[in-house]
PDB file of C-alpha atoms in Angstrom:
ATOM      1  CA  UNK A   1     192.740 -15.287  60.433  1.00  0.00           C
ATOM      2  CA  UNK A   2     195.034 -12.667  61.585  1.00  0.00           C
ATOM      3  CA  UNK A   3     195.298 -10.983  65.090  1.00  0.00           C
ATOM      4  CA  UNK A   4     195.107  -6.835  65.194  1.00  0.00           C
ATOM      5  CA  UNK A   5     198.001  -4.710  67.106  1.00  0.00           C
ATOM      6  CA  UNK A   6     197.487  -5.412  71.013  1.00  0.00           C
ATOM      7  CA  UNK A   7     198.433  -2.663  73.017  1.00  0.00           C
ATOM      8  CA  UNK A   8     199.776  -2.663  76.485  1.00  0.00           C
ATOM      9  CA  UNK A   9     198.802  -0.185  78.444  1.00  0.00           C
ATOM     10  CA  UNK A  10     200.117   0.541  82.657  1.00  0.00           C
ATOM     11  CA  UNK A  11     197.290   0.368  85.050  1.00  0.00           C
ATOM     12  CA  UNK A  12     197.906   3.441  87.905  1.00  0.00           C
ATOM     13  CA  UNK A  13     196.408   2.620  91.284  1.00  0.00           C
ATOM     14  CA  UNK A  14     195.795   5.978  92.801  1.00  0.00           C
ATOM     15  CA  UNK A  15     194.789   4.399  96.017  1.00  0.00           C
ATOM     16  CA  UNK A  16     198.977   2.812  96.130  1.00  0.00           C
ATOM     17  CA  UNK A  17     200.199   5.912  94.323  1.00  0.00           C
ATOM     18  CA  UNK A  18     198.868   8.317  97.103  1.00  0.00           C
ATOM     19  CA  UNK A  19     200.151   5.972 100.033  1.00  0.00           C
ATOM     20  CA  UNK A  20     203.311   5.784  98.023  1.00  0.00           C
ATOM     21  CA  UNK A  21     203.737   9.681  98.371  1.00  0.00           C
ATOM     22  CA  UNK A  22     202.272   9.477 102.389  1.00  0.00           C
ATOM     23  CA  UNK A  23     205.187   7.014 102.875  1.00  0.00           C
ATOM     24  CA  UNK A  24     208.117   9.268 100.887  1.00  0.00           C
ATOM     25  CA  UNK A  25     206.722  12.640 103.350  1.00  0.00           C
ATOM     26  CA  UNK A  26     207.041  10.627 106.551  1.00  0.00           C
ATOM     27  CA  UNK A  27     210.613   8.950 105.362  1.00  0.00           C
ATOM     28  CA  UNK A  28     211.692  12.453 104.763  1.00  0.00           C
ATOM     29  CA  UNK A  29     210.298  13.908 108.214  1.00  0.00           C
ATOM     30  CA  UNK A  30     211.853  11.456 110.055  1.00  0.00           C
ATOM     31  CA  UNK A  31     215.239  11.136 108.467  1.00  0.00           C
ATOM     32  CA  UNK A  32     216.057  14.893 108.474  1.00  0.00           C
ATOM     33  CA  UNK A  33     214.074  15.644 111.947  1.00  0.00           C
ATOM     34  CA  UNK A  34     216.186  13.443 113.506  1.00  0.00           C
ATOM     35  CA  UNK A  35     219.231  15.089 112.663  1.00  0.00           C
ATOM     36  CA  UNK A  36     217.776  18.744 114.048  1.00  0.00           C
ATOM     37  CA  UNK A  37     216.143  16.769 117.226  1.00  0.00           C
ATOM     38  CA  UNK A  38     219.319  15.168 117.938  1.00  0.00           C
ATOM     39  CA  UNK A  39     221.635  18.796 118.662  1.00  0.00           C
ATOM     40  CA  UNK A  40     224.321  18.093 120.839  1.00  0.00           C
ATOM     41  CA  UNK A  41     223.145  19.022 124.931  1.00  0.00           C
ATOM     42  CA  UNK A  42     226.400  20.676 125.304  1.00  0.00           C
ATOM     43  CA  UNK A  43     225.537  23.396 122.430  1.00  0.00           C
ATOM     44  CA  UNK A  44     222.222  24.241 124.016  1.00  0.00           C
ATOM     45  CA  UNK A  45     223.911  24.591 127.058  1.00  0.00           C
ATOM     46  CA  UNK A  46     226.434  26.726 125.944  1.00  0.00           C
ATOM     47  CA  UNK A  47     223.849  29.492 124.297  1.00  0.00           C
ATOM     48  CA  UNK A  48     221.840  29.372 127.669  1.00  0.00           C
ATOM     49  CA  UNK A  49     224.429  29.979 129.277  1.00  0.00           C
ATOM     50  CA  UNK A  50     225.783  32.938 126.753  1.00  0.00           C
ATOM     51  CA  UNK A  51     222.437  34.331 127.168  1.00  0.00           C
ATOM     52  CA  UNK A  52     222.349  34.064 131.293  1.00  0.00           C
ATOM     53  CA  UNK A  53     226.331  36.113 131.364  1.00  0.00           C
ATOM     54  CA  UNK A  54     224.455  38.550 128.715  1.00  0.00           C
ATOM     55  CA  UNK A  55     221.309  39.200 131.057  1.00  0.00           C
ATOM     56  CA  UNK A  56     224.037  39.226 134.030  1.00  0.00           C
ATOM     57  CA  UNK A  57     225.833  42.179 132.545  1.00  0.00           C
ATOM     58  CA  UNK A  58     223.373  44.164 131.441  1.00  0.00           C
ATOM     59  CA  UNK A  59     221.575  43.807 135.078  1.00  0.00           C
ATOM     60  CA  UNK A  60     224.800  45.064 136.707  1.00  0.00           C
ATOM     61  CA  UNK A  61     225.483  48.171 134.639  1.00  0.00           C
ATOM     62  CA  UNK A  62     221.526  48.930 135.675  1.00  0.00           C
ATOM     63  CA  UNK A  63     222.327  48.812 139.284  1.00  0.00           C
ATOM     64  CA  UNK A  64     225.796  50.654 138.912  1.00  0.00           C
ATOM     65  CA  UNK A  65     223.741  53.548 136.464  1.00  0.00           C
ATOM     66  CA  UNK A  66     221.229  53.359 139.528  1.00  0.00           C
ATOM     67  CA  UNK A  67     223.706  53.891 142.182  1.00  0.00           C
ATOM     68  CA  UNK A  68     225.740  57.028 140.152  1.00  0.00           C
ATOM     69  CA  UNK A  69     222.422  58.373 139.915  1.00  0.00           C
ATOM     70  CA  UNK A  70     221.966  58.215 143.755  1.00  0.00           C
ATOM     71  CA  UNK A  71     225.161  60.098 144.240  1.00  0.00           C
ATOM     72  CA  UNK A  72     226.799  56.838 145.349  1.00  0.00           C
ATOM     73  CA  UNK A  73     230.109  55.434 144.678  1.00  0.00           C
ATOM     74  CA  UNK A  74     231.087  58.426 141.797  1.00  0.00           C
ATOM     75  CA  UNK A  75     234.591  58.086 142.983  1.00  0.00           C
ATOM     76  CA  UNK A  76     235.890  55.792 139.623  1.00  0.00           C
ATOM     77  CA  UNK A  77     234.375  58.551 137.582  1.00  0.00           C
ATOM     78  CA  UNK A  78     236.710  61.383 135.480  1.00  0.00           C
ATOM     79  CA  UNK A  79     235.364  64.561 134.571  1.00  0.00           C
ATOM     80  CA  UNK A  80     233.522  63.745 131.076  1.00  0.00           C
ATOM     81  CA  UNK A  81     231.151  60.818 132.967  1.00  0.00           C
ATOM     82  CA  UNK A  82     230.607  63.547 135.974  1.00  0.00           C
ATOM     83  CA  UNK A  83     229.280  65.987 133.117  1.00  0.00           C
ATOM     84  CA  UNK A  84     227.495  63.449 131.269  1.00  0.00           C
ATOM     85  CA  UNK A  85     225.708  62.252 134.226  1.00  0.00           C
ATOM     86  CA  UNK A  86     224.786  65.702 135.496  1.00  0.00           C
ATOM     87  CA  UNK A  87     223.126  66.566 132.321  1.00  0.00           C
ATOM     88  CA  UNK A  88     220.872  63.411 132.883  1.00  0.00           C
ATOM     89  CA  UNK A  89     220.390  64.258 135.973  1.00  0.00           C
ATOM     90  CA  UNK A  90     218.846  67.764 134.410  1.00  0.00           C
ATOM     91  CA  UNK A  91     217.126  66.190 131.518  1.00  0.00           C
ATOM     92  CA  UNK A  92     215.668  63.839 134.672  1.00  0.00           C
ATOM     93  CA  UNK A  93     214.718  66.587 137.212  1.00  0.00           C
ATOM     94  CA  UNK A  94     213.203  68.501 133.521  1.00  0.00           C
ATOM     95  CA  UNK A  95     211.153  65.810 132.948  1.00  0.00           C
ATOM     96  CA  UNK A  96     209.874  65.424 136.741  1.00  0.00           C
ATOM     97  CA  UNK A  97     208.990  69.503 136.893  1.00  0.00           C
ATOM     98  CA  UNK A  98     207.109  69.403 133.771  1.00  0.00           C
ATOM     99  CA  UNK A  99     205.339  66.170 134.653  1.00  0.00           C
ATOM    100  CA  UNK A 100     204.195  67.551 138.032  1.00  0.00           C
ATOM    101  CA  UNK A 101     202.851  70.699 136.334  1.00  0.00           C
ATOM    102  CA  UNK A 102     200.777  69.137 134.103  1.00  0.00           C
ATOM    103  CA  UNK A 103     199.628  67.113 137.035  1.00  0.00           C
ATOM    104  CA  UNK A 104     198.854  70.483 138.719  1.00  0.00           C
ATOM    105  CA  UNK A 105     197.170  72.108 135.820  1.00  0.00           C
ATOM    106  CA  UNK A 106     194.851  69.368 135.348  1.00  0.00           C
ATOM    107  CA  UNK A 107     194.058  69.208 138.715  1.00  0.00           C
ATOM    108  CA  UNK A 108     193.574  72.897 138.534  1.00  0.00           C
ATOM    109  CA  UNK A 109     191.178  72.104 135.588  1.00  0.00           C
ATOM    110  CA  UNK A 110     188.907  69.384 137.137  1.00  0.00           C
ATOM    111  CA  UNK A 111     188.378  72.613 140.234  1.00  0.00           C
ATOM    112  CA  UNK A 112     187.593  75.016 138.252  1.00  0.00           C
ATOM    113  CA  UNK A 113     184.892  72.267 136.421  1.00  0.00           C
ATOM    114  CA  UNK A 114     183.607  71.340 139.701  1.00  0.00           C
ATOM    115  CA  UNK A 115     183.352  74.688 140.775  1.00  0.00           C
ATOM    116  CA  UNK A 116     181.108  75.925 138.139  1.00  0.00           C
ATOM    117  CA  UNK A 117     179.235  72.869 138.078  1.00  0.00           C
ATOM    118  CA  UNK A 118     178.598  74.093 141.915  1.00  0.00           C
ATOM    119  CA  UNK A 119     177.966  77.801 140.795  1.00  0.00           C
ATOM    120  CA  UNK A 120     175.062  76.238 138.508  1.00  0.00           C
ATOM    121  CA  UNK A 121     173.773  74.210 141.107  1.00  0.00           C
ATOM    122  CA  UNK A 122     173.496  77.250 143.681  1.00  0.00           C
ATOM    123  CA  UNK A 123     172.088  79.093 141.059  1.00  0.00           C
ATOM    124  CA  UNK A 124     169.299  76.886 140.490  1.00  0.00           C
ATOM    125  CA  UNK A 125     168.690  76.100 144.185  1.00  0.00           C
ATOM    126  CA  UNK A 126     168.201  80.067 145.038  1.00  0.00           C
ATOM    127  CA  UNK A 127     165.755  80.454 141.720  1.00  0.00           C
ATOM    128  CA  UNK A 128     163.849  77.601 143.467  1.00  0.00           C
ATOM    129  CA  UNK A 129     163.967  78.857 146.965  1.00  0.00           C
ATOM    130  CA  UNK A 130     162.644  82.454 145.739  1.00  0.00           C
ATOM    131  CA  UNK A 131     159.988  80.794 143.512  1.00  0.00           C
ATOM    132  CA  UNK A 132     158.701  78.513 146.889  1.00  0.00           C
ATOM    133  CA  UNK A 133     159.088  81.753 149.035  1.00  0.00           C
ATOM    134  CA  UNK A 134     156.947  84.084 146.770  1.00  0.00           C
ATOM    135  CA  UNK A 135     154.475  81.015 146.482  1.00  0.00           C
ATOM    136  CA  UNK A 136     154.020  80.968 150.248  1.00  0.00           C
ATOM    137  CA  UNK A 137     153.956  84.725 150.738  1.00  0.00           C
ATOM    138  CA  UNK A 138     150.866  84.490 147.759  1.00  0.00           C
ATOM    139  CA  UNK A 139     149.185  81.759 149.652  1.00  0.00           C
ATOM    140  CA  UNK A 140     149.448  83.566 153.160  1.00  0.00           C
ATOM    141  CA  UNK A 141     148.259  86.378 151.420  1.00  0.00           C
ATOM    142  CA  UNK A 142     145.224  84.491 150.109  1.00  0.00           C
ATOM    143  CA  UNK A 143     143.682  82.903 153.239  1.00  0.00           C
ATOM    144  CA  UNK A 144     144.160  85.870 155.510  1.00  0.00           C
ATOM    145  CA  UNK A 145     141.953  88.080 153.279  1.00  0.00           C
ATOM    146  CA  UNK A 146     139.249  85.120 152.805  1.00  0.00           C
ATOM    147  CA  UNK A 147     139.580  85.016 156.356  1.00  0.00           C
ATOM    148  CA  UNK A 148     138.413  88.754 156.876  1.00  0.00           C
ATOM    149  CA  UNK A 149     136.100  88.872 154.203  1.00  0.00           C
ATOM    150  CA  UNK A 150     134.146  85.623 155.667  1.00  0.00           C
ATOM    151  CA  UNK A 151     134.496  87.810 159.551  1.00  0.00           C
ATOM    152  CA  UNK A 152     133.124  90.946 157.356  1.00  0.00           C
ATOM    153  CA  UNK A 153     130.146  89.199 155.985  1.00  0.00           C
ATOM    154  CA  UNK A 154     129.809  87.123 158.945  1.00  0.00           C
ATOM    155  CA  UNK A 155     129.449  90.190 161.554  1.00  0.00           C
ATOM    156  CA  UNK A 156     127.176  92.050 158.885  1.00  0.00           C
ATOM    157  CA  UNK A 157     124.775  89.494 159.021  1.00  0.00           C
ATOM    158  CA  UNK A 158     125.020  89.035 162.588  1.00  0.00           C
ATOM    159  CA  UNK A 159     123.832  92.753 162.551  1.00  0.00           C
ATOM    160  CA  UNK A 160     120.899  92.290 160.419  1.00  0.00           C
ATOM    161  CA  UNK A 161     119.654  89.390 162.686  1.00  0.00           C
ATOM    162  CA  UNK A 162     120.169  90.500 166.202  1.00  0.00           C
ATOM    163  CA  UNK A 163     118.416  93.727 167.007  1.00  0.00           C
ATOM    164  CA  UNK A 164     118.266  95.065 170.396  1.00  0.00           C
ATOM    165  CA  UNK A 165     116.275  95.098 173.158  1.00  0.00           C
ATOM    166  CA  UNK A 166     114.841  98.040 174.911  1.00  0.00           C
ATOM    167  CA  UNK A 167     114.323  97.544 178.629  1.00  0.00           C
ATOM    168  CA  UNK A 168     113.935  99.094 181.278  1.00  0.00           C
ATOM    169  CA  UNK A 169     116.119  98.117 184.233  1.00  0.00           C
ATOM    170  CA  UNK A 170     114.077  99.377 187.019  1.00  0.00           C
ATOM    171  CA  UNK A 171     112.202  95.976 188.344  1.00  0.00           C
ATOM    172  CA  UNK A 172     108.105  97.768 188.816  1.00  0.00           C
ATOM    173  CA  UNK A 173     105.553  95.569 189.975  1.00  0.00           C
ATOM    174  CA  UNK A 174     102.009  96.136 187.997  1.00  0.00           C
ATOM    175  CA  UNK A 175     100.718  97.049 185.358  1.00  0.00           C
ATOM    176  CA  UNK A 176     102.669  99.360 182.893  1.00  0.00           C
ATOM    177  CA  UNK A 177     100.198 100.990 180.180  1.00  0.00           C
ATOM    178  CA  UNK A 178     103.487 102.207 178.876  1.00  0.00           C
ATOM    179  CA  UNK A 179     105.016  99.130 178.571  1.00  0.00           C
ATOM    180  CA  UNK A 180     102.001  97.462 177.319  1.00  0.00           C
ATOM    181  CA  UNK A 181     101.239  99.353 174.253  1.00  0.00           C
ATOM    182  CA  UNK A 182     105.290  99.237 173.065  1.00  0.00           C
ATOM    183  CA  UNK A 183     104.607  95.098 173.656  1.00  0.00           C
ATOM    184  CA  UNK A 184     101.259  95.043 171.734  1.00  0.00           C
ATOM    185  CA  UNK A 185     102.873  97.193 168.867  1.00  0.00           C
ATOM    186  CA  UNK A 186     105.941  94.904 168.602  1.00  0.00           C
ATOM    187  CA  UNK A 187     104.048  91.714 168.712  1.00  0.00           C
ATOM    188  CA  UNK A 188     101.605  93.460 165.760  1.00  0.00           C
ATOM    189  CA  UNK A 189     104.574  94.259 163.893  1.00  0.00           C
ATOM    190  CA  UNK A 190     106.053  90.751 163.975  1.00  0.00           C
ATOM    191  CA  UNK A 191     103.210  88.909 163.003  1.00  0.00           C
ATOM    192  CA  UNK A 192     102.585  91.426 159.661  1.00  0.00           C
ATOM    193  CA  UNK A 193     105.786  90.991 158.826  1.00  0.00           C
ATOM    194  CA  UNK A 194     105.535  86.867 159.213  1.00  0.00           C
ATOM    195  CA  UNK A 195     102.118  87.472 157.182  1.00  0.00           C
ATOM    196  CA  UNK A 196      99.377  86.829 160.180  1.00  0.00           C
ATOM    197  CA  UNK A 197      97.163  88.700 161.261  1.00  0.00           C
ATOM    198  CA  UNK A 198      95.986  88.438 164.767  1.00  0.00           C
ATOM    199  CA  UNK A 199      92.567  87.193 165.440  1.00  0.00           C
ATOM    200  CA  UNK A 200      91.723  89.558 168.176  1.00  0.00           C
ATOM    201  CA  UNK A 201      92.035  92.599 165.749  1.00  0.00           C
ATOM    202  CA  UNK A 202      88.939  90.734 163.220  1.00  0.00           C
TER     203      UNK A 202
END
């Protein structure tokens, strides 16, 4: 009895084959890292210290551009740096004038805002001061003439009530027939008009 064809086949761990590749990265990191890492100290020191004469020089033509523009120490300059730096100076002073006017015109601006704002605010104030006024002047206007129509009826009534007396000032003692009869005929009168009659007249 025969044996068939037996194949060989290559098992692939992927757990060892993805370590594998882990391993190669960090081999690589830390062979060629090393080499960047480990620059010489003198190089570094020489391109901070290229940098530091660069920042030097361009801090002293600053303060010597500061100083010409002061008027002070123009004595190393020729003709052609005078005129340059008096045009600067123009192109400067240009720039200052039109900055301060536009300063000025918007302060101008924010006035003339506040002042109508102001203008509308009087406006409305004097609208509500005439308005109280001519509510006042109504009111006033009001109670004094209910006050002299209530003194109107008041004194009319007063002159229905009260009638007056007739008398005679002249003190007589006795008896007055006179007298009498104008008594008798008032008291008659008063008690028809109350609606009783006297019992001595039955």
């Amino acid at each position: 009895m025969g044996r068939g064809r037996v194949e060989l086949k290559r098992i692939e761990n992927k757990i060892n084959s993805a370590s594998m590749h882990k391993t190669l990265e960090r081999y690589q990191k830390c062979s060629y890292g090393a080499v960047e890492v480990s620059k010489p100290a003198k190089e570094l020191e020489q391109s901070s210290f290229r940098e530091y004469q660069k920042l030097k020089a361009r801090y002293e033509a600053l303060q010597q551009t500061q100083r010409y523009l002061l008027g002070e120490e123009l004595g190393p300059l020729n003709s052609k740096e005078l005129e340059q730096l008096e045009h600067q100076l123009e192109s400067s002073l240009k720039n200052v004038r039109s900055t301060k006017t536009q300063y000025m015109l918007d302060q101008l601006s924010d006035l003339q805002n506040k002042e109508q704002m102001l203008m509308e605010a009087n406006r409305a104030l004097s609208i509500k001061l005439n308005e109280i006024s001519a509510r006042n002047q109504f009111q006033a206007s009001w109670e004094g003439g209910e006050q002299s129509v209530t003194y109107s009826n008041q004194q009319t009534q007063s002159q229905g009530l009260f009638q007056p007396l007739e008398c005679n000032p002249t003190l007589q003692i006795g008896y007055d027939p006179v007298a009498s009869n104008h008594i008798a005929a008032a008291t008659t009168h008063a008690q028809q008009v109350n609606g009783f009659i006297p019992g001595w007249t039955l």
